[in-house]
Each structure stands twice: as C-alpha cells, then as structure tokens.
mmCIF file of C-alpha atoms in Angstrom:
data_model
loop_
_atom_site.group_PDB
_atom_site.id
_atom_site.type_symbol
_atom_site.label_atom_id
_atom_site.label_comp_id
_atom_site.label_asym_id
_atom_site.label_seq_id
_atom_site.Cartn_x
_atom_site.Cartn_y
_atom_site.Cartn_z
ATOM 1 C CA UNK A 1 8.324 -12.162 -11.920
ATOM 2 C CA UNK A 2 6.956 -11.698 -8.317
ATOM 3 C CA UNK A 3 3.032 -12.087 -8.090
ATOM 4 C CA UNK A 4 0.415 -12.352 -5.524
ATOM 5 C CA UNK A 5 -2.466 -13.968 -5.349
ATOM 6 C CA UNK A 6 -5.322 -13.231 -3.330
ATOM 7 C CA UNK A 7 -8.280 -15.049 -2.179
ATOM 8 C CA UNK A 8 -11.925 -14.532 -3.797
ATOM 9 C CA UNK A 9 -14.603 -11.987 -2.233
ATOM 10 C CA UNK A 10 -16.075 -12.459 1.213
ATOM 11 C CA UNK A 11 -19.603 -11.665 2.453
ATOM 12 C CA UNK A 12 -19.797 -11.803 6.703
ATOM 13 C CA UNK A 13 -22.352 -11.382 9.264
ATOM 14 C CA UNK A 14 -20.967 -8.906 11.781
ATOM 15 C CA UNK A 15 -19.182 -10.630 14.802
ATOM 16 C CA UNK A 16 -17.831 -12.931 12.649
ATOM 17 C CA UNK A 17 -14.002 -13.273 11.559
ATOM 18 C CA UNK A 18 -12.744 -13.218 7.674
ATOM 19 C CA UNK A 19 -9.264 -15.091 6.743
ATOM 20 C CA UNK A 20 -7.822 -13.584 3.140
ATOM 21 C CA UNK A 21 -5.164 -15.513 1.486
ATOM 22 C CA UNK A 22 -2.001 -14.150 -0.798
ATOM 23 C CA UNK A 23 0.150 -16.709 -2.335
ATOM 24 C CA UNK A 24 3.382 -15.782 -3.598
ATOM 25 C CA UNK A 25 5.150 -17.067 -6.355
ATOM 26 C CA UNK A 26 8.132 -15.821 -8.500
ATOM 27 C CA UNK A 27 10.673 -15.143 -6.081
ATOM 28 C CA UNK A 28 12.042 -16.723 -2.590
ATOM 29 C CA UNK A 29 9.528 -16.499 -0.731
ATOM 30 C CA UNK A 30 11.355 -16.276 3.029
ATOM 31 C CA UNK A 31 13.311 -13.238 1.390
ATOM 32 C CA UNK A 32 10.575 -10.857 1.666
ATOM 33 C CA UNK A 33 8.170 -9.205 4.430
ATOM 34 C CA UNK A 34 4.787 -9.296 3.431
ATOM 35 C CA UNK A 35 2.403 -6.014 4.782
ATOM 36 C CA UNK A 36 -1.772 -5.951 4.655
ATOM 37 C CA UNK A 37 -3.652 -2.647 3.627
ATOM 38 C CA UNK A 38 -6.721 -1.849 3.733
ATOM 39 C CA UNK A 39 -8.952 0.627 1.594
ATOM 40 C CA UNK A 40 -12.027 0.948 2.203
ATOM 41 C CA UNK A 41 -14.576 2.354 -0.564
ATOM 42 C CA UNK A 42 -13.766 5.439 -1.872
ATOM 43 C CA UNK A 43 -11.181 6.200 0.890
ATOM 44 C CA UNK A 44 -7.465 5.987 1.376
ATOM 45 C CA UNK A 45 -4.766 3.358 1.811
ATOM 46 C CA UNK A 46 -4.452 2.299 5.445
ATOM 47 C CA UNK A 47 -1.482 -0.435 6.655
ATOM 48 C CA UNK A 48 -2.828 -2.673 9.348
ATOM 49 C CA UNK A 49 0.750 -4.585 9.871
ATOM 50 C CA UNK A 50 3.402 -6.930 8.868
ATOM 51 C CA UNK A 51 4.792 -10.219 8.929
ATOM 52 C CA UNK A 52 8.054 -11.869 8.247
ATOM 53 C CA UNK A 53 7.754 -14.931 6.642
ATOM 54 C CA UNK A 54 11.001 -15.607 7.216
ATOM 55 C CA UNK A 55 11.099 -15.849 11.339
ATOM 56 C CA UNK A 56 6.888 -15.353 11.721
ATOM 57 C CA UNK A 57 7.528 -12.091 13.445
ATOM 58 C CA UNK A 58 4.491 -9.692 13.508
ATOM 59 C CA UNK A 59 3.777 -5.635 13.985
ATOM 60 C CA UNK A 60 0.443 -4.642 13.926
ATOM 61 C CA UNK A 61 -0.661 -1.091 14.125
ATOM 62 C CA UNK A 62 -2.241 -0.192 17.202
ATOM 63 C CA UNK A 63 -5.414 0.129 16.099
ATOM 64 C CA UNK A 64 -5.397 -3.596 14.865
ATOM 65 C CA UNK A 65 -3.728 -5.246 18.296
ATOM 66 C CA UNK A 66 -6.301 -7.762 19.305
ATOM 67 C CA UNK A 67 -8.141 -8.681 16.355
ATOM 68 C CA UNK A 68 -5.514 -9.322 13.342
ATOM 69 C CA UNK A 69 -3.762 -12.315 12.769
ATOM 70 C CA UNK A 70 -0.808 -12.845 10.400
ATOM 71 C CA UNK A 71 0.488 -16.409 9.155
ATOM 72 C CA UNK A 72 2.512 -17.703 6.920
ATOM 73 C CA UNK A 73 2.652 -21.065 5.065
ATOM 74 C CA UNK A 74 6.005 -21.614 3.287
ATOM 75 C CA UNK A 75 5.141 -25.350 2.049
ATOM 76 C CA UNK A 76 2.221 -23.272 0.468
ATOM 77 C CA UNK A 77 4.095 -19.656 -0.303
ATOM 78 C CA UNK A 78 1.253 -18.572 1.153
ATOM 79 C CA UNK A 79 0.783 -15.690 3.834
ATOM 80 C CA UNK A 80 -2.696 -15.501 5.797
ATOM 81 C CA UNK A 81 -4.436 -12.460 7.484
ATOM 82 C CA UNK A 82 -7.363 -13.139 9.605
ATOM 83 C CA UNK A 83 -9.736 -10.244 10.776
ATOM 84 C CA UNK A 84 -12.209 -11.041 14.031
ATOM 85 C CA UNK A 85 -14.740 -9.284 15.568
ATOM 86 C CA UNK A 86 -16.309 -7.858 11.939
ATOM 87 C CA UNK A 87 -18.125 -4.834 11.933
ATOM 88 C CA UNK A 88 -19.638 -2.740 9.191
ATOM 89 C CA UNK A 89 -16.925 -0.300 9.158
ATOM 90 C CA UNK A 90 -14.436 -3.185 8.033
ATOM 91 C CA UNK A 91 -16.470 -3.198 4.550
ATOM 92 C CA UNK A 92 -13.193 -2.713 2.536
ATOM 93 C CA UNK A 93 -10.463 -4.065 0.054
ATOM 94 C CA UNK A 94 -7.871 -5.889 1.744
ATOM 95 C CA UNK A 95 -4.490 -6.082 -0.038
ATOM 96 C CA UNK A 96 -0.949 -7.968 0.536
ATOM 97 C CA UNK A 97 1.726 -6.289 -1.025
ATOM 98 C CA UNK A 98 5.438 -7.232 -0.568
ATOM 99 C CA UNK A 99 8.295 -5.620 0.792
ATOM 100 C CA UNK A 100 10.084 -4.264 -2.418
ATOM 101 C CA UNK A 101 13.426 -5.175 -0.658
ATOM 102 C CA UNK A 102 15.086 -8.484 0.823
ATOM 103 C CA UNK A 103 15.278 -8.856 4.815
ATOM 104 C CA UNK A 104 14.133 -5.611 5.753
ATOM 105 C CA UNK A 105 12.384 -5.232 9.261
ATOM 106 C CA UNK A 106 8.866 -3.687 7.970
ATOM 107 C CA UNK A 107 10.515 -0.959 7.184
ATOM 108 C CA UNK A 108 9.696 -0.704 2.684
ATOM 109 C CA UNK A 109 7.717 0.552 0.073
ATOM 110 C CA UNK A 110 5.913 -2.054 -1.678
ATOM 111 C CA UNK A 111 6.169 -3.997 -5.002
ATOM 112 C CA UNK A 112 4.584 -5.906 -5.809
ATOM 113 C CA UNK A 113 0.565 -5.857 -4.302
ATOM 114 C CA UNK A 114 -2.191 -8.794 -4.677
ATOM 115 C CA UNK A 115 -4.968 -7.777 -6.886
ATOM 116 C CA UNK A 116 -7.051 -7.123 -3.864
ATOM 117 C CA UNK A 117 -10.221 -9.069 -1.949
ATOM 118 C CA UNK A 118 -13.229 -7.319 -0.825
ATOM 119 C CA UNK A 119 -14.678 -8.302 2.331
ATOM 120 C CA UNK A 120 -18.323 -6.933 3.079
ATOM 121 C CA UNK A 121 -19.657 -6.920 6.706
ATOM 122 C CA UNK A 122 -23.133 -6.745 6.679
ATOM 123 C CA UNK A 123 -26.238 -8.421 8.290
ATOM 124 C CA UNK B 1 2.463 8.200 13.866
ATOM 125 C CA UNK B 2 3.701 9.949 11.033
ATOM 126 C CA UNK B 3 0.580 11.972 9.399
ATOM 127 C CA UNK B 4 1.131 12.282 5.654
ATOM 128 C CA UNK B 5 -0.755 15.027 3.897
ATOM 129 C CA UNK B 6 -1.611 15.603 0.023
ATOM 130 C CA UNK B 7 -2.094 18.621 -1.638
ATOM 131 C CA UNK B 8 -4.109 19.419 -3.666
ATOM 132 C CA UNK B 9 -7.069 16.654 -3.143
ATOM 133 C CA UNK B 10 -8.160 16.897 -6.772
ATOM 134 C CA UNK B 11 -5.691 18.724 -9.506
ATOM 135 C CA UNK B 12 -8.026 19.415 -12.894
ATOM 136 C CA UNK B 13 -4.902 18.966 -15.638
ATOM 137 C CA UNK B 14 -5.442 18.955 -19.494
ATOM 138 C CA UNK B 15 -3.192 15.888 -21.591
ATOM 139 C CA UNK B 16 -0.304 17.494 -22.325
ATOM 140 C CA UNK B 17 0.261 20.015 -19.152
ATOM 141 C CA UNK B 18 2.829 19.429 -16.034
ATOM 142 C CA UNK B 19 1.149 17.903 -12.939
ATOM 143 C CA UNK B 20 2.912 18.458 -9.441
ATOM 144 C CA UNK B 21 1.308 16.951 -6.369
ATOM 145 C CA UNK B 22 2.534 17.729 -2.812
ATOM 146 C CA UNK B 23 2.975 15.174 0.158
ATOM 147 C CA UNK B 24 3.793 16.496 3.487
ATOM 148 C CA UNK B 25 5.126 14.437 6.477
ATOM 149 C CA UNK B 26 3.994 15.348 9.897
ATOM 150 C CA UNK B 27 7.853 14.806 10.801
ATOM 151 C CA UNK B 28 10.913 14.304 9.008
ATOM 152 C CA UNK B 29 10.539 10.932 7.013
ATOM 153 C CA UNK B 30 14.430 11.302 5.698
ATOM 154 C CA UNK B 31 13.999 10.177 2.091
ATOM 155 C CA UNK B 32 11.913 6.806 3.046
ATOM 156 C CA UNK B 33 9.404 7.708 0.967
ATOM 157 C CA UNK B 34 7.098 6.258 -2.021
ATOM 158 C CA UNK B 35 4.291 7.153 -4.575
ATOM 159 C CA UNK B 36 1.841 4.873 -5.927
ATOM 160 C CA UNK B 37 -0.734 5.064 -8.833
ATOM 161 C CA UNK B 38 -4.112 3.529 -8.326
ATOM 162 C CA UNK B 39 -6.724 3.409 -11.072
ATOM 163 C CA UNK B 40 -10.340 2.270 -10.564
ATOM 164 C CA UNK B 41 -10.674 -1.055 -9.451
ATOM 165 C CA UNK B 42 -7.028 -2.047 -9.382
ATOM 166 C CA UNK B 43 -4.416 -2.363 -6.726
ATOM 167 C CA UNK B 44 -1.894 0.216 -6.480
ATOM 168 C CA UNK B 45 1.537 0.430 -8.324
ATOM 169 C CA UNK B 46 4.625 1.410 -7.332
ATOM 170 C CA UNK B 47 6.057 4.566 -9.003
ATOM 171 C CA UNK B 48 9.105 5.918 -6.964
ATOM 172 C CA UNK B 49 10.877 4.945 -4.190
ATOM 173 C CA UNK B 50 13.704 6.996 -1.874
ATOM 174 C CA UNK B 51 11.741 10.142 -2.594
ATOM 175 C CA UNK B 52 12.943 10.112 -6.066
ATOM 176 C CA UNK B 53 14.316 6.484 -8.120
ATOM 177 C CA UNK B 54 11.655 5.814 -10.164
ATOM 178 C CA UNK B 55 10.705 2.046 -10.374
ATOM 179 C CA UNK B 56 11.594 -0.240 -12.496
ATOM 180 C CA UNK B 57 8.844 0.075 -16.000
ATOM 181 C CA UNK B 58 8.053 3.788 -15.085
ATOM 182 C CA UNK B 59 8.019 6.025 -17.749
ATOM 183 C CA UNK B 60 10.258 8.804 -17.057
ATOM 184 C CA UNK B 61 8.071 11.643 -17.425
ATOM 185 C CA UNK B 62 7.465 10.657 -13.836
ATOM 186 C CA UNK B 63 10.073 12.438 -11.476
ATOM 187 C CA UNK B 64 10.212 12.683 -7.347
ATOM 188 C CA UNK B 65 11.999 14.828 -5.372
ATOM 189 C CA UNK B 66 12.394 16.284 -1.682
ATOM 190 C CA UNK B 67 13.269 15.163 1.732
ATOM 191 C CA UNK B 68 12.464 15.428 5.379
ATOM 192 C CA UNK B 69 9.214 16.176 5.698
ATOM 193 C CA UNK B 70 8.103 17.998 1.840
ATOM 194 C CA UNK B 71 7.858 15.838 -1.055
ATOM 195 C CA UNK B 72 6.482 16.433 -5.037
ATOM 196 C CA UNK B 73 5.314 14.427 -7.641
ATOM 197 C CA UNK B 74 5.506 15.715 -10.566
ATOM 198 C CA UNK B 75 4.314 14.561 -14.154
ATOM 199 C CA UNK B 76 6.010 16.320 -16.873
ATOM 200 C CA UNK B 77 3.563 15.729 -19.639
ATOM 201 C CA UNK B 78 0.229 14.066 -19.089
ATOM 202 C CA UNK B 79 -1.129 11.155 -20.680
ATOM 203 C CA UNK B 80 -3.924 9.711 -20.686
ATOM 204 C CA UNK B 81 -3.051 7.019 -18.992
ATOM 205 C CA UNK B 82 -1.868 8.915 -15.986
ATOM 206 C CA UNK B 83 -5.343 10.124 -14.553
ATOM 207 C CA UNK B 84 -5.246 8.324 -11.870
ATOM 208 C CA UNK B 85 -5.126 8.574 -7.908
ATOM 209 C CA UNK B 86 -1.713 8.998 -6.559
ATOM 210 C CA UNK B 87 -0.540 8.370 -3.057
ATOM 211 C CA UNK B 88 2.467 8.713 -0.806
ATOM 212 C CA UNK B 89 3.930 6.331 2.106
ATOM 213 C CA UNK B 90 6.383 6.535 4.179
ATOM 214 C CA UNK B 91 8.184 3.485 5.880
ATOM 215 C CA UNK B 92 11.225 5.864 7.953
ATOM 216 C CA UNK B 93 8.571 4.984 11.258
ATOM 217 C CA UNK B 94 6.233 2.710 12.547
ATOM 218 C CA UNK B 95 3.380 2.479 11.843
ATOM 219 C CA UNK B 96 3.915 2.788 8.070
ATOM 220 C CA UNK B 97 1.685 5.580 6.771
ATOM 221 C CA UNK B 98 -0.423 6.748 3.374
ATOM 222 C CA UNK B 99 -1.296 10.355 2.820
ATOM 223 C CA UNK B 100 -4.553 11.157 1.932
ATOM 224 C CA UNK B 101 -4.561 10.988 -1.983
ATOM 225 C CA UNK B 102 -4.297 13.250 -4.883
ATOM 226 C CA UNK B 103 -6.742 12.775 -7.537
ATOM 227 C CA UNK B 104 -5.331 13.904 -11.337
ATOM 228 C CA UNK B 105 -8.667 13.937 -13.485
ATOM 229 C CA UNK B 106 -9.263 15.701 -17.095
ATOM 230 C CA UNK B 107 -9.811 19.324 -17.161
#
C-alpha cells in the first residue's frame, strides 16, 4: 500500500536552512500531489504548501513565500522540502502527506502522511 | 483564508458514552471537508472525507456529517482506543486549513 518515508531528526543553528525528505513507494508516484504540514509542539496542524510531482508546480501559503522550497525526484520517488532562514519558532514536526486522490490541483484531504521529522532550531 | 474552529477544546467522555465534536468554517467549505485522529507521537490518520465517507479501515462507530460552514464528529461508543486528538481540514480554498483541535481524554 502507499507509504512515506521521511528523513531522520534535524538539529540547526538559527539562520541556517533544513531539507526533509519523503519517499514514496506503493503507488504511481506522478499520480499524486504531495502537501507539507507542520506542527509544532503541542500545537495544531498547519499546511505550508504543495507540489505536483507530476508537472513540479508549487503553492505555498503566504506565510511561507520566500523561504520554502518544494522538489521532487521521480528516479528517486522522492519529494524534498527545504526550509531557510531557521528560527526558533520553526522548532516543529514536519510531515508529507499525500493527496488522497489522483490529479487533483492541491485541492484533498490526505492519506496517507510520513511518520513525521522533527527539526529543532536552536543555538 | 478559511478559519476552521473546534469546539469543545477538550471533551472529558467515559468508554462507552457518545462523543460529538464541532468544526466550524469561517465560510462555506461545501462538503470539502476531513477529520483526522492523532495520538501522541504519531502522524495523523485519516478518518472521513466529504464531510461524511468514512475512510477506508475506519470503524464505523465513527460518523460525519454537515455542510457549508458546520460540521460534527461524532463517536457513537468510545473505545479506548479513540482518546485521541481530532482535527478538521478543509481543502474547498486555498490555503488549505486545520481547525484548532479537539482533545477526547478519559473522564
């Protein structure tokens, strides 16, 4: 079945820039959008944008524009999110999570999500 | 941007009892909407999707319903397995947005 896969546990100085991996595996992997959210601890669920893997296309939310990058890899299934400018307040999970339906244009609920990777900001 | 809200933050249930949680959509969402589960230290999992087709594995104690812009969980009869944190998205606009979160703990 569908499963991501997400990169190990980050520790950065702030200023610096984090890049999380999620590979994909289980299902066609240009088929399917791929979102990032973030939670940080003990809060909510916050989307910071979207990619198609199929075409590369991007939509960030505003509050992201300027310092989030989405890739993807399809010889490696694998979809990248990179994060600049670190500051403390960007202590938090990070998740991928999948659009649950094929060739959608951002616009899904999500199944299924990587397990999650922590990135800590903190000098 | 769509706010979602939750209602009640925390809801105190004993195993066994009826659980309904609110979402509310600062604007009509149609019925693009979704609830997840989260437990401690784990990602979140999809529960319902179109305001009320539960996902595929979900035990069907779990039920959705509503549209435009009021929405309910509800959880029929509590098991242990269901406290949890539960949390609504909608996807009708951009950006895509969570309410708040509903806690379900042990009374």
């Amino acid at each position: 079945q569908a499963q991501l896969v997400q990169s190990g546990a980050e520790v950065k100085m702030p200023g610096a820039s984090v890049k999380v991996s999620c590979k994909a595996s289980g299902y066609t992997f240009t088929h399917y959008g791929i979102s990032w959210v973030r939670q940080a601890p003990g809060q909510g669920l916050e989307w910071m944008g979207w990619i198609s893997v199929y075409n590369t296309y991007t939509n960030n939310a505003h509050k992201y524009q300027g310092r989030v990058t989405m890739t993807a890899d399809i010889s490696t299934t694998t979809v990248y999110m990179e994060l600049t400018s670190l500051r403390s307040d960007d202590t938090a999970y990070y998740y991928c999570a999948r659009d649950a339906i094929v060739g959608t244009t951002g616009f899904s609920w999500f199944d299924p999500w990587g397990q999650g990777t922590l990135v800590t900001v903190s000098s | 941007e769509i706010v979602m809200t939750q209602s009640p933050a925390t809801l105190s249930v004993s195993p066994g009892d009826r659980a309904t949680l609110s979402c509310r959509a600062s604007q009509s969402v149609s019925s693009n909407l979704a609830w997840y589960q989260q437990k401690p230290g784990q990602a979140p999992r999809l529960l319902i999707y179109g305001a009320s087709t539960l996902a595929t594995g979900i035990p069907a104690r779990f039920s959705g319903s509503g549209s435009g812009t009021e929405f309910t969980l509800t959880i029929s009869s509590l098991q242990s397995a269901d406290f949890a944190v539960y949390y609504c998205q909608q996807y009708n606009n951009r950006p895509l947005t969570f309410g708040g979160g509903t806690k379900v703990e042990i009374k």
